[in-house]
Tab-separated table of C-alpha atoms in Angstrom:
chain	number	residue	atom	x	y	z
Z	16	UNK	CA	7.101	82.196	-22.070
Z	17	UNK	CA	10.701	80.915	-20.346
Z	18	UNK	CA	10.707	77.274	-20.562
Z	19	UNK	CA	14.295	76.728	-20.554
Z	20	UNK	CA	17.256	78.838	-19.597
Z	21	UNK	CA	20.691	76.958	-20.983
Z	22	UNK	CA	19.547	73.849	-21.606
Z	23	UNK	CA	17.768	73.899	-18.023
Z	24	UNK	CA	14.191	73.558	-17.627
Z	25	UNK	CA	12.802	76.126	-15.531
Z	26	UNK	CA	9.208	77.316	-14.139
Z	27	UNK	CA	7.064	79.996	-13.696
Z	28	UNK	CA	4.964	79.628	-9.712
Z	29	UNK	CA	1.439	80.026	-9.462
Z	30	UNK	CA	-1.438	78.497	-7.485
Z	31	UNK	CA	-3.161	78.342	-10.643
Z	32	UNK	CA	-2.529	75.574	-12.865
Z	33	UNK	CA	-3.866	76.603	-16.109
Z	34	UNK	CA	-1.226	79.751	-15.993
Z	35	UNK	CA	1.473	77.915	-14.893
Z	36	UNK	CA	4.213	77.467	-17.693
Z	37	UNK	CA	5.376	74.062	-18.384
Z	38	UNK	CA	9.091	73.753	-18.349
Z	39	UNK	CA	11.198	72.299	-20.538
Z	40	UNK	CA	11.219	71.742	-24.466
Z	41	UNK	CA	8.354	70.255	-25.854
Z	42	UNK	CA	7.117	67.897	-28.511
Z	43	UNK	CA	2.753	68.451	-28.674
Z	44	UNK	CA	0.581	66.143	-30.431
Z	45	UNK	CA	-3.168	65.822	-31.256
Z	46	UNK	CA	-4.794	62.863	-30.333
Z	47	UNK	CA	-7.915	61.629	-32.559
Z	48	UNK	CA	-10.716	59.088	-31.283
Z	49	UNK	CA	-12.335	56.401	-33.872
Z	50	UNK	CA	-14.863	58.893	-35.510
Z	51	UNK	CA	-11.656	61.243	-36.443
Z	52	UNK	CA	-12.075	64.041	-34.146
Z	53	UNK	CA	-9.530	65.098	-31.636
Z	54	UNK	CA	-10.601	64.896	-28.217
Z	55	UNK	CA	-6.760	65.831	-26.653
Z	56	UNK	CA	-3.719	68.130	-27.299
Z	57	UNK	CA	-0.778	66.108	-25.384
Z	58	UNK	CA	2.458	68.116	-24.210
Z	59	UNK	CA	5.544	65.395	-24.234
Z	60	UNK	CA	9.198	66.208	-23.773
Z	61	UNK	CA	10.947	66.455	-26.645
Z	62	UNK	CA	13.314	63.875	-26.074
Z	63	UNK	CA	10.205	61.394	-24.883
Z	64	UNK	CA	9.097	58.731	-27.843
Z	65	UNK	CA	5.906	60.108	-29.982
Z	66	UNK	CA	2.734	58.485	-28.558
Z	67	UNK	CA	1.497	55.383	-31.201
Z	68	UNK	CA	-2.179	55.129	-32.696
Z	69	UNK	CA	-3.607	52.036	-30.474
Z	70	UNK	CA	-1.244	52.314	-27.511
Z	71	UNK	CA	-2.403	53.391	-24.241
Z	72	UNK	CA	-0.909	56.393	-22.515
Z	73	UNK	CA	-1.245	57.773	-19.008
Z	74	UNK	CA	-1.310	61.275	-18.966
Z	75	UNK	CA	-2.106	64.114	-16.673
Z	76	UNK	CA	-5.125	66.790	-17.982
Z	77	UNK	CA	-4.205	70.388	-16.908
Z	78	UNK	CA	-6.920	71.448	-14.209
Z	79	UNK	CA	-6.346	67.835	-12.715
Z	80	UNK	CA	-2.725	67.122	-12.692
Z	81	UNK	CA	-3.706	65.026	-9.138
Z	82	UNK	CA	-4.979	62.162	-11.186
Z	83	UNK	CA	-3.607	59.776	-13.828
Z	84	UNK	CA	-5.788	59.525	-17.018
Z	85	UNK	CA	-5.346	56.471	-19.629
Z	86	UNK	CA	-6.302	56.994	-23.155
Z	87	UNK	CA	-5.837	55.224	-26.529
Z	88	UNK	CA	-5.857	57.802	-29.338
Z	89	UNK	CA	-6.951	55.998	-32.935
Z	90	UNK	CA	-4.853	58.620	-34.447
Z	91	UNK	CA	-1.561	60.798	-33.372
Z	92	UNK	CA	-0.637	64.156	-35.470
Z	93	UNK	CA	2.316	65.684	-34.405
Z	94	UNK	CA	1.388	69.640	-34.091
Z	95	UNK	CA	5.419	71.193	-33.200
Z	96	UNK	CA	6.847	72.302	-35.891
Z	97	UNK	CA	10.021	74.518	-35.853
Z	98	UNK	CA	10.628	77.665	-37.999
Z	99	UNK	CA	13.290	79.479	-36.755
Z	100	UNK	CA	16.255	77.976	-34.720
Z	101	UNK	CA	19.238	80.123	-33.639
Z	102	UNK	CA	18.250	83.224	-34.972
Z	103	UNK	CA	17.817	81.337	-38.747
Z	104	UNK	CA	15.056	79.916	-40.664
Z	105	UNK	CA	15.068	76.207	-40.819
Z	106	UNK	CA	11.794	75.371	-42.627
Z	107	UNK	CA	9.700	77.266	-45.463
Z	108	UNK	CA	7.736	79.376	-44.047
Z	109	UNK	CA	3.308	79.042	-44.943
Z	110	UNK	CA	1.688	81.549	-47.118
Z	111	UNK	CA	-0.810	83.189	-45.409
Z	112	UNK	CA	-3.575	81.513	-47.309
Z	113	UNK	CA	-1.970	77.862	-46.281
Z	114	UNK	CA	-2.067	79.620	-42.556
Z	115	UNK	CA	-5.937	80.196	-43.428
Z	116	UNK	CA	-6.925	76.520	-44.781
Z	117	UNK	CA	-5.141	74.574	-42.222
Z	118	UNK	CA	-6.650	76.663	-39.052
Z	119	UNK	CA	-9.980	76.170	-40.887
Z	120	UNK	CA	-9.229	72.426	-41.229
Z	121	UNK	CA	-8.630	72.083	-37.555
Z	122	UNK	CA	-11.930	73.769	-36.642
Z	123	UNK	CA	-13.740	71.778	-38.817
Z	124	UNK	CA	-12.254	68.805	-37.260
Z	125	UNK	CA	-13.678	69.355	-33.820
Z	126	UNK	CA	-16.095	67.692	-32.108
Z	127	UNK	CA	-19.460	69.811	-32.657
Z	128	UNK	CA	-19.423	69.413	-28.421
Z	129	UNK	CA	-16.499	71.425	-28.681
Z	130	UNK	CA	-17.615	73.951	-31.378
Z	131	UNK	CA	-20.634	75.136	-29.855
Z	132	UNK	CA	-21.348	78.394	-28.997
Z	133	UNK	CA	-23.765	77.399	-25.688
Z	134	UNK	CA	-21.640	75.390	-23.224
Z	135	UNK	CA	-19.512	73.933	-25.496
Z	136	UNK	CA	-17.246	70.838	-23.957
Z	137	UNK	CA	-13.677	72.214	-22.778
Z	138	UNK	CA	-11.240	70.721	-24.794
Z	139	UNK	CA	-8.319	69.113	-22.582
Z	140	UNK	CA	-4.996	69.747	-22.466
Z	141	UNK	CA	-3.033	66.984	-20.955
Z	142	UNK	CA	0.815	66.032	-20.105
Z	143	UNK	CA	3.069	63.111	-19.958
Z	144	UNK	CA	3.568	61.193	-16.769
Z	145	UNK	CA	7.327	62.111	-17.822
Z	146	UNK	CA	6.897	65.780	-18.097
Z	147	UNK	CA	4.423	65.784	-15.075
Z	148	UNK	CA	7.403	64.242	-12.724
Z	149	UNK	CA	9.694	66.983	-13.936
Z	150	UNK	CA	7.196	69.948	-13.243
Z	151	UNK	CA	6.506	68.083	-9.804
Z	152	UNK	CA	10.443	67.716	-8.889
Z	153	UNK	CA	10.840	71.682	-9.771
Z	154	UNK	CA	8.200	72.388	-8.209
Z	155	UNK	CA	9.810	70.737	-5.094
Z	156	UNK	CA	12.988	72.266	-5.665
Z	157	UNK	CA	12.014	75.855	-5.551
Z	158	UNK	CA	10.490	75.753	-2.108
């Protein structure tokens, strides 16, 4: 989706939030808890500092973007990577097998509240208080 047309941030409207594109570009990260399993993926500006293991972050979950959430992941992974960039490849791309053992990896990672197959616990998807003020002040600006 259009997140960014000439170096300025733009958005797609809708009442619902979970469709809504997030403007801008991004930097996302998985955040762990003590036991090793991530409980968040965070979307940050790219040009925002990484998040630290042990530091607490306020953050908006996507659903509830009215209310401020603090968290203190035990563990950050950055999960961005870049492939392509002007039309050229900029990093080797993964074999299809490394494709294969890394998404199993992940899954295997989860929280079995997450994995199960009857009710399983959503898994959140939260944003900076950074990138939240930027989707609120576009928001703004297009009415």
């Amino acid at each position: 989706q259009l997140v960014e047309v000439n170096g300025s941030p733009c958005l797609k409207l809708t009442e619902d939030e979970e469709k809504m594109t997030i403007p801008g570009m991004k930097a996302i990260y998985r955040l762990y808890d003590a036991a090793g399993h991530p409980f968040m993926d965070l979307m940050a500006l790219e040009e925002e500092p990484s998040p630290s293991a042990g530091q607490e972050l306020g953050i908006r979950v996507l659903g509830r973007l009215g209310e401020t959430t603090k968290v203190i992941p035990s563990t950050v992974e950055p999960l961005h990577r870049t492939y392509f960039r002007d039309g050229q490849v900029c990093e080797p791309l993964p074999s299809l097998p490394e494709v294969r053992t890394h998404a199993q990896v992940s899954l295997n990672l989860l929280n079995p509240a997450h994995r199960q197959l009857h009710e399983p616990q959503p898994y959140p998807v939260a944003v900076t208080e950074r990138l939240h003020r930027l989707l609120l002040e576009l928001r703004q600006g297009s009415h």
